XYZ file of C-alpha atoms in Angstrom:
510
model
C 29.101 -70.328 43.143
C 32.209 -69.788 45.219
C 32.581 -66.878 47.560
C 35.505 -65.580 45.443
C 33.348 -65.435 42.249
C 30.499 -63.690 44.081
C 32.898 -61.094 45.386
C 34.016 -60.315 41.790
C 30.510 -60.135 40.241
C 28.833 -57.841 42.785
C 30.857 -54.700 41.817
C 30.201 -55.458 38.137
C 26.429 -55.548 38.736
C 26.614 -52.259 40.649
C 28.467 -50.556 37.749
C 25.887 -51.817 35.224
C 23.003 -50.460 37.349
C 24.703 -47.057 37.655
C 25.269 -46.842 33.865
C 21.615 -47.698 33.191
C 20.423 -45.052 35.666
C 22.629 -42.337 34.145
C 21.399 -43.185 30.610
C 17.766 -42.999 31.720
C 18.331 -39.622 33.382
C 19.983 -38.157 30.277
C 17.162 -39.460 28.024
C 14.485 -37.873 30.237
C 16.326 -34.524 30.334
C 16.835 -34.426 26.537
C 13.184 -35.279 25.927
C 12.032 -32.587 28.365
C 14.241 -29.915 26.767
C 13.036 -30.854 23.288
C 9.413 -30.575 24.413
C 10.058 -27.196 26.012
C 11.767 -25.932 22.860
C 8.837 -27.057 20.724
C 6.476 -25.078 22.955
C 8.314 -21.789 22.345
C 6.379 -19.215 20.291
C 7.336 -19.002 16.612
C 8.920 -15.714 15.656
C 9.735 -14.169 12.296
C 13.243 -15.598 12.142
C 11.935 -19.125 12.797
C 9.427 -18.809 9.994
C 11.852 -17.320 7.499
C 14.545 -19.909 8.307
C 12.087 -22.738 7.646
C 11.123 -21.125 4.343
C 14.809 -20.764 3.374
C 15.537 -24.395 4.319
C 12.659 -25.585 2.185
C 13.843 -23.454 -0.730
C 17.305 -25.046 -0.441
C 15.799 -28.506 -0.832
C 13.227 -27.567 -3.468
C 15.040 -29.392 -6.283
C 14.945 -32.619 -4.279
C 11.226 -32.200 -3.595
C 10.291 -31.734 -7.268
C 10.933 -35.379 -8.113
C 8.942 -36.546 -5.090
C 6.076 -34.176 -5.917
C 5.755 -35.779 -9.375
C 4.830 -39.078 -7.702
C 2.562 -37.928 -4.899
C 0.739 -34.879 -3.594
C 3.200 -32.727 -1.697
C 2.574 -32.589 2.035
C 2.237 -29.060 3.410
C 4.740 -28.548 6.213
C 3.234 -27.315 9.426
C 4.739 -24.344 11.213
C 4.672 -24.768 14.964
C 3.014 -21.534 16.057
C 1.674 -18.472 14.223
C 3.062 -15.016 14.668
C 1.948 -11.686 13.283
C 5.194 -10.086 14.472
C 6.329 -9.577 10.875
C 8.270 -6.333 10.769
C 7.548 -4.098 7.791
C 10.365 -1.970 6.332
C 10.774 1.521 7.704
C 10.532 4.440 5.277
C 13.965 5.806 6.223
C 12.666 9.375 6.026
C 9.674 11.378 7.165
C 8.467 14.917 6.593
C 5.991 17.420 7.991
C 4.703 20.019 5.548
C 3.636 23.649 5.958
C 2.485 24.915 2.556
C 0.983 28.156 1.305
C -1.045 27.751 -1.902
C -2.349 30.742 -3.872
C -4.216 30.598 -7.194
C -4.188 33.830 -9.163
C -6.801 34.948 -11.687
C -4.584 33.756 -14.569
C -4.715 30.142 -13.382
C -1.173 30.116 -11.973
C -0.480 28.525 -8.577
C 2.084 30.200 -6.321
C 3.377 27.656 -3.830
C 5.625 28.180 -0.832
C 6.538 24.970 0.985
C 8.395 24.549 4.266
C 9.257 20.919 4.939
C 10.742 19.546 8.159
C 12.659 16.475 7.017
C 13.711 13.815 9.533
C 16.452 11.259 8.928
C 15.110 7.904 10.150
C 17.974 5.905 8.651
C 21.370 5.030 10.114
C 23.176 7.013 7.426
C 24.387 10.592 7.283
C 22.593 12.504 4.524
C 24.391 14.845 2.175
C 21.366 15.342 -0.059
C 17.582 14.982 0.121
C 15.321 13.694 -2.664
C 11.773 14.787 -3.436
C 9.272 13.832 -6.099
C 8.257 16.970 -7.976
C 5.760 15.223 -10.250
C 4.554 18.367 -12.097
C 7.970 18.544 -13.772
C 7.191 15.224 -15.463
C 4.441 17.046 -17.386
C 6.446 19.933 -18.806
C 6.785 19.947 -22.600
C 10.041 17.964 -22.833
C 9.022 15.305 -20.263
C 5.294 14.724 -20.642
C 3.801 11.513 -22.056
C 2.806 11.958 -25.690
C -0.873 11.165 -25.144
C -1.378 14.122 -22.769
C -2.715 17.132 -24.657
C -1.715 19.918 -22.318
C 1.528 20.634 -20.541
C 2.635 21.885 -17.143
C 4.791 24.912 -16.447
C 7.065 24.716 -13.405
C 9.364 27.491 -12.265
C 11.409 27.039 -9.083
C 12.014 30.394 -7.437
C 14.140 29.402 -4.456
C 15.442 26.414 -2.478
C 16.819 26.818 1.057
C 18.062 24.639 3.891
C 17.597 26.169 7.327
C 17.353 29.609 5.720
C 20.484 29.237 3.605
C 20.282 28.947 -0.187
C 20.890 25.397 -1.411
C 21.740 24.040 -4.838
C 19.499 21.461 -6.498
C 19.177 19.200 -9.515
C 15.800 18.604 -11.192
C 15.274 16.004 -13.908
C 12.012 14.308 -14.778
C 10.175 14.207 -11.401
C 13.379 13.821 -9.374
C 14.387 16.812 -7.278
C 17.704 16.350 -5.452
C 18.762 19.066 -3.011
C 22.437 19.297 -2.057
C 22.642 20.008 1.670
C 24.749 22.775 3.128
C 24.511 21.024 6.483
C 24.491 17.224 6.554
C 21.620 15.568 8.418
C 22.693 12.915 10.902
C 20.593 9.931 11.888
C 17.624 10.926 14.045
C 17.926 14.638 13.287
C 15.644 17.062 11.443
C 16.359 19.852 8.972
C 14.065 22.406 7.332
C 13.897 22.584 3.548
C 12.025 25.468 1.868
C 10.987 25.336 -1.787
C 9.086 28.141 -3.537
C 7.795 27.720 -7.083
C 4.998 28.521 -9.495
C 2.886 25.924 -11.265
C 0.529 25.874 -14.211
C -1.466 22.652 -14.417
C -1.912 20.911 -17.778
C -5.298 20.973 -19.491
C -6.761 17.466 -19.532
C -3.671 16.123 -17.844
C -3.176 12.809 -16.108
C -4.361 13.087 -12.475
C -2.678 16.474 -12.133
C -5.121 18.245 -14.394
C -7.465 21.123 -15.048
C -10.715 20.782 -16.927
C -13.629 23.171 -17.403
C -12.316 25.519 -14.736
C -11.825 22.720 -12.180
C -8.372 21.982 -10.773
C -7.325 18.520 -9.623
C -4.125 18.836 -7.606
C -2.593 15.370 -7.414
C 1.110 15.106 -6.485
C 1.468 18.850 -6.880
C 4.004 19.610 -4.126
C 7.543 18.336 -3.328
C 6.941 14.861 -1.826
C 9.749 13.350 0.221
C 10.987 10.043 -1.206
C 11.679 6.835 0.687
C 15.221 6.187 1.831
C 16.628 2.639 2.028
C 20.417 2.533 1.624
C 20.023 5.540 -0.629
C 17.112 7.511 -2.026
C 14.517 5.259 -3.658
C 13.160 7.460 -6.399
C 12.166 6.587 -9.962
C 11.324 8.558 -13.072
C 7.628 9.192 -13.578
C 5.605 6.526 -15.384
C 2.051 7.004 -16.631
C 1.333 3.328 -15.948
C 0.428 2.737 -12.310
C 1.923 4.909 -9.562
C 5.671 5.449 -9.714
C 6.046 7.539 -6.541
C 6.706 5.990 -3.128
C 6.128 8.403 -0.256
C 6.017 8.051 3.549
C 3.283 9.244 5.893
C 3.466 12.836 7.084
C 1.569 15.697 8.702
C 0.275 18.672 6.741
C -0.816 22.264 7.247
C -1.908 23.914 3.994
C -3.210 27.455 3.709
C -4.978 28.354 0.477
C -6.202 31.546 -1.222
C -8.396 31.476 -4.331
C -9.520 34.284 -6.663
C -13.192 33.318 -6.250
C -15.335 30.789 -4.417
C -14.757 27.093 -5.086
C -15.584 23.818 -3.425
C -12.347 22.598 -1.802
C -12.129 18.814 -1.530
C -8.961 17.538 0.129
C -7.192 14.790 2.019
C -7.876 16.750 5.216
C -11.305 16.851 6.894
C -13.064 19.694 5.044
C -16.380 19.723 6.906
C -19.569 20.988 5.303
C -19.416 21.256 1.507
C -19.662 24.973 0.893
C -17.681 27.281 -1.428
C -14.806 29.300 -0.022
C -12.009 31.619 -1.139
C -9.528 30.854 1.632
C -8.874 28.477 4.471
C -6.403 26.223 6.223
C -6.289 22.436 5.925
C -4.808 20.144 8.563
C -4.087 16.468 7.965
C -2.124 13.824 9.843
C -0.666 10.487 8.723
C -1.174 11.242 5.044
C 0.957 9.712 2.262
C 0.221 12.201 -0.500
C -2.033 15.213 -0.076
C -4.744 15.774 -2.694
C -6.762 18.931 -3.297
C -9.689 19.326 -5.684
C -10.752 22.910 -6.477
C -14.215 22.682 -8.044
C -16.473 25.252 -9.739
C -19.572 25.246 -7.452
C -22.111 25.656 -10.261
C -20.885 22.521 -12.029
C -21.353 20.075 -9.176
C -24.087 18.380 -7.159
C -23.136 17.189 -3.715
C -24.550 15.035 -0.960
C -23.225 13.521 2.248
C -24.060 10.795 4.730
C -22.607 9.710 8.070
C -21.458 6.084 8.116
C -20.344 4.958 11.551
C -17.864 7.689 12.562
C -16.985 8.884 9.052
C -18.729 11.465 6.884
C -18.939 10.401 3.227
C -19.232 13.276 0.744
C -19.999 12.736 -2.949
C -19.514 15.337 -5.702
C -20.915 14.603 -9.175
C -21.496 16.708 -12.330
C -24.820 18.566 -12.416
C -26.136 16.291 -15.180
C -25.426 13.091 -13.198
C -28.133 13.190 -10.539
C -28.733 9.425 -10.992
C -25.086 8.828 -10.037
C -25.597 11.057 -6.992
C -28.274 8.722 -5.647
C -26.972 5.316 -6.766
C -23.354 6.212 -6.205
C -23.900 7.284 -2.615
C -25.999 4.201 -1.925
C -23.201 1.913 -3.151
C -20.504 3.964 -1.403
C -22.372 3.695 1.883
C -22.751 -0.076 1.588
C -19.164 -0.618 0.511
C -17.613 1.626 3.128
C -19.726 0.093 5.884
C -18.774 -3.429 4.763
C -15.036 -2.742 4.694
C -15.048 -0.965 8.031
C -17.008 -3.703 9.795
C -15.218 -6.653 8.182
C -11.704 -5.450 7.369
C -11.040 -2.853 10.060
C -11.797 0.588 11.423
C -11.338 3.602 9.174
C -9.618 6.075 11.508
C -10.538 9.333 9.734
C -13.592 11.516 10.001
C -14.145 12.120 6.292
C -13.921 10.357 2.922
C -14.671 12.283 -0.287
C -15.713 10.928 -3.692
C -15.368 13.099 -6.808
C -17.195 12.001 -9.958
C -14.704 13.318 -12.530
C -14.035 9.965 -14.213
C -10.572 9.904 -12.680
C -10.649 6.346 -11.339
C -7.908 7.059 -8.821
C -7.271 6.811 -5.093
C -5.712 9.341 -2.716
C -5.714 9.536 1.081
C -9.309 10.266 2.152
C -10.301 11.154 -1.431
C -11.193 8.977 -4.416
C -11.994 9.924 -8.006
C -14.767 7.818 -9.559
C -16.976 7.736 -12.671
C -18.663 10.915 -13.856
C -21.883 9.139 -14.917
C -23.877 6.027 -14.036
C -22.433 3.359 -16.349
C -21.936 -0.394 -16.270
C -18.662 -0.267 -14.304
C -19.456 2.822 -12.196
C -20.391 0.935 -9.040
C -17.421 -1.426 -9.379
C -15.120 1.605 -9.639
C -16.633 3.169 -6.520
C -16.059 0.010 -4.455
C -12.549 -0.553 -5.829
C -11.423 3.000 -5.058
C -12.958 2.934 -1.567
C -11.171 -0.385 -0.863
C -7.906 1.361 -1.731
C -8.232 3.349 1.475
C -7.457 0.102 3.293
C -4.988 -1.324 0.759
C -2.705 1.439 -0.525
C -3.290 4.133 2.076
C -3.617 2.519 5.493
C -1.562 -0.530 4.513
C 1.147 0.816 2.260
C 3.690 -0.585 -0.184
C 6.102 0.513 -2.867
C 3.784 1.012 -5.872
C 6.679 0.990 -8.332
C 8.235 -2.328 -7.342
C 5.267 -4.024 -5.634
C 2.191 -2.646 -7.395
C 0.378 -5.966 -6.933
C 0.161 -5.333 -3.187
C -2.186 -2.380 -3.613
C -3.939 -2.960 -6.957
C -4.168 -6.741 -6.661
C -5.164 -6.812 -2.993
C -7.658 -4.010 -3.551
C -9.321 -5.809 -6.462
C -9.442 -8.998 -4.389
C -11.167 -7.101 -1.562
C -13.557 -5.647 -4.149
C -14.531 -9.075 -5.470
C -14.936 -10.397 -1.914
C -17.362 -7.528 -1.262
C -19.447 -8.258 -4.344
C -19.496 -11.974 -3.505
C -20.850 -11.118 -0.050
C -23.581 -9.008 -1.646
C -24.620 -11.428 -4.386
C -23.241 -14.893 -3.546
C -22.653 -15.054 -7.303
C -19.066 -15.971 -8.132
C -19.435 -15.317 -11.870
C -20.738 -11.799 -11.237
C -18.227 -11.014 -8.492
C -15.183 -12.082 -10.507
C -16.461 -11.006 -13.916
C -14.142 -7.992 -14.048
C -11.055 -9.964 -12.972
C -11.773 -12.755 -15.448
C -12.469 -10.336 -18.275
C -9.293 -8.252 -17.880
C -7.122 -11.369 -17.489
C -8.638 -12.780 -20.689
C -8.510 -9.635 -22.809
C -4.988 -8.667 -21.681
C -1.674 -10.429 -21.364
C -0.669 -11.707 -17.927
C 2.767 -12.334 -16.440
C 3.849 -15.557 -14.760
C 5.073 -13.586 -11.737
C 2.900 -10.699 -10.613
C 5.381 -8.700 -8.514
C 7.209 -7.024 -11.357
C 8.383 -3.429 -11.312
C 6.339 -1.014 -13.411
C 9.013 -0.805 -16.088
C 8.911 -4.599 -16.537
C 5.258 -4.707 -17.592
C 4.366 -4.327 -21.255
C 0.707 -4.856 -22.144
C 0.274 -7.074 -19.119
C -0.145 -4.578 -16.277
C -3.961 -4.610 -16.139
C -4.444 -8.313 -16.789
C -1.832 -9.299 -14.224
C -2.692 -6.994 -11.328
C -6.455 -6.622 -11.666
C -7.070 -10.101 -13.051
C -4.493 -12.709 -12.127
C -3.861 -11.619 -8.519
C -7.489 -11.778 -7.278
C -8.071 -15.010 -9.209
C -4.987 -16.679 -7.680
C -6.063 -15.677 -4.181
C -9.657 -16.743 -4.737
C -8.551 -20.149 -6.053
C -6.595 -20.635 -2.828
C -9.451 -19.666 -0.530
C -11.929 -21.881 -2.367
C -10.131 -24.868 -0.840
C -8.999 -23.108 2.336
C -11.993 -21.723 4.198
C -13.827 -19.972 1.386
C -15.203 -16.441 1.448
C -15.378 -16.272 5.236
C -11.689 -17.140 5.651
C -10.731 -14.664 2.924
C -12.407 -11.856 4.878
C -10.674 -12.921 8.101
C -7.319 -12.977 6.331
C -7.793 -9.465 4.902
C -8.775 -8.203 8.345
C -5.711 -9.756 10.022
C -3.457 -8.394 7.290
C -4.891 -4.900 7.721
C -4.602 -5.077 11.509
C -0.978 -6.182 11.363
C 0.322 -3.650 8.864
C -1.745 -0.509 9.416
C 0.426 2.583 8.714
C 3.295 0.325 7.676
C 4.971 -0.687 4.413
C 4.649 -4.233 3.114
C 6.947 -5.962 0.634
C 6.398 -9.236 -1.214
C 8.732 -11.004 1.207
C 6.812 -9.672 4.201
C 3.535 -10.732 2.608
C 4.836 -14.288 2.153
C 6.017 -14.450 5.773
C 2.682 -13.156 7.020
C 0.706 -15.512 4.776
C 2.542 -18.567 6.127
C 2.329 -17.354 9.706
C -1.393 -16.658 9.455
C -2.210 -20.150 8.180
C 0.399 -21.845 10.397
C 1.649 -23.733 7.358
C 4.300 -23.183 4.751
C 2.528 -22.287 1.507
C 5.677 -20.987 -0.147
C 5.345 -23.402 -3.063
C 1.846 -22.137 -3.847
C 2.949 -18.501 -3.582
C 6.053 -19.139 -5.679
C 3.817 -20.125 -8.576
C 2.921 -16.472 -9.076
C 5.304 -14.458 -6.894
C 9.064 -14.006 -7.155
C 10.723 -14.075 -3.706
């Protein structure tokens, strides 16, 4: 090779070496950045964006799924940082309740309402459920009727106008309420409770005060309030603090959402309760009831049953103790000092109070466990019971079946109720319908299909033990918060670190 050729080639070789070095450096940097990005914790937006992307390509995946089992897409890292919707409004209640000797309640309520939304309020909405039971509004199957007479409505001491239809009470504000501010609403009224009513009822001289006072509605881009429906629970209320003073014409047992202490008759008293969604009061004729109590962990369980149901007193308390202890140890701590059970055949849940069977029958123990489980799934983890009833009834029945499976290890026995109601009743393809969308399918869908769908999943994904862990994580994440179907789906995928949206979409609309 001549000296001239060598002189020409040397610079070319140097350029080639430099280009190769630069390319190698850029490859290493890109690989390092990609690895670092993949190590970042997964947050809610990451999870939801992956779910949305998969939904966009769902049509393309259907054809592929017909030919092979669909691969479940892994999500990089779990997160339980799934934000639940805020209620938009909150209220603290100071209520005076007087029962006269004619059976008429005189109620004076002072309600400090706080605007938690970003909007300016020109009105405030309350549920006044008793008005749904007056003659012109009540469901036909209810024998008795309520009488409601509003005496006065004020805002900050100034008379305010209002509109009342069905259970919807809208108060027109004299002074608008800006975001973050509080205003005081006062409502005085009298109330006669219907004989043999639905939840709000009087029977044999006993008064069951469910949804008896003006309950602040949720606010999300407007007041979320629906007409009363006898099916399910059509009222959606936020947590609040309560002070209720009562006066009675004679001695009664008072059983309430507040800690009542020793079960002894009284004619007057003051009840204090915090973080309560809807405040229940039972006023019971002392001579008609047997009562017993037992301390379970840090909570006092009190059971009231009719005087002719002493077998329920013993067996009911035994089952209540076992069920409560199981849920507290396996699902999560119950943060209140008292839980009351009233055997009036109500079959209904309220904060710190449940109504159960009035005699020892085939389904009595199942009812006790189901209503106790509602304290975790309805009260402490909340949802909109009108639009997402499956999240309290379905999840509660699933927790109930999980409990019975733990006790018996008998799947047929544990899921007998769910299988029976889903067979005897219609079921919907999608379970998260609004109450007004159900026909004869409410019971079969919520109490039957939901727990069976969840159990079918856990049978191939960790079994009973994993189901309990999931319920515990769900409770821990959303205690004192409000869950929607969308939030449930996000949490479900995050918990399992996989995208199970296709499975959930088989029975949920989201």
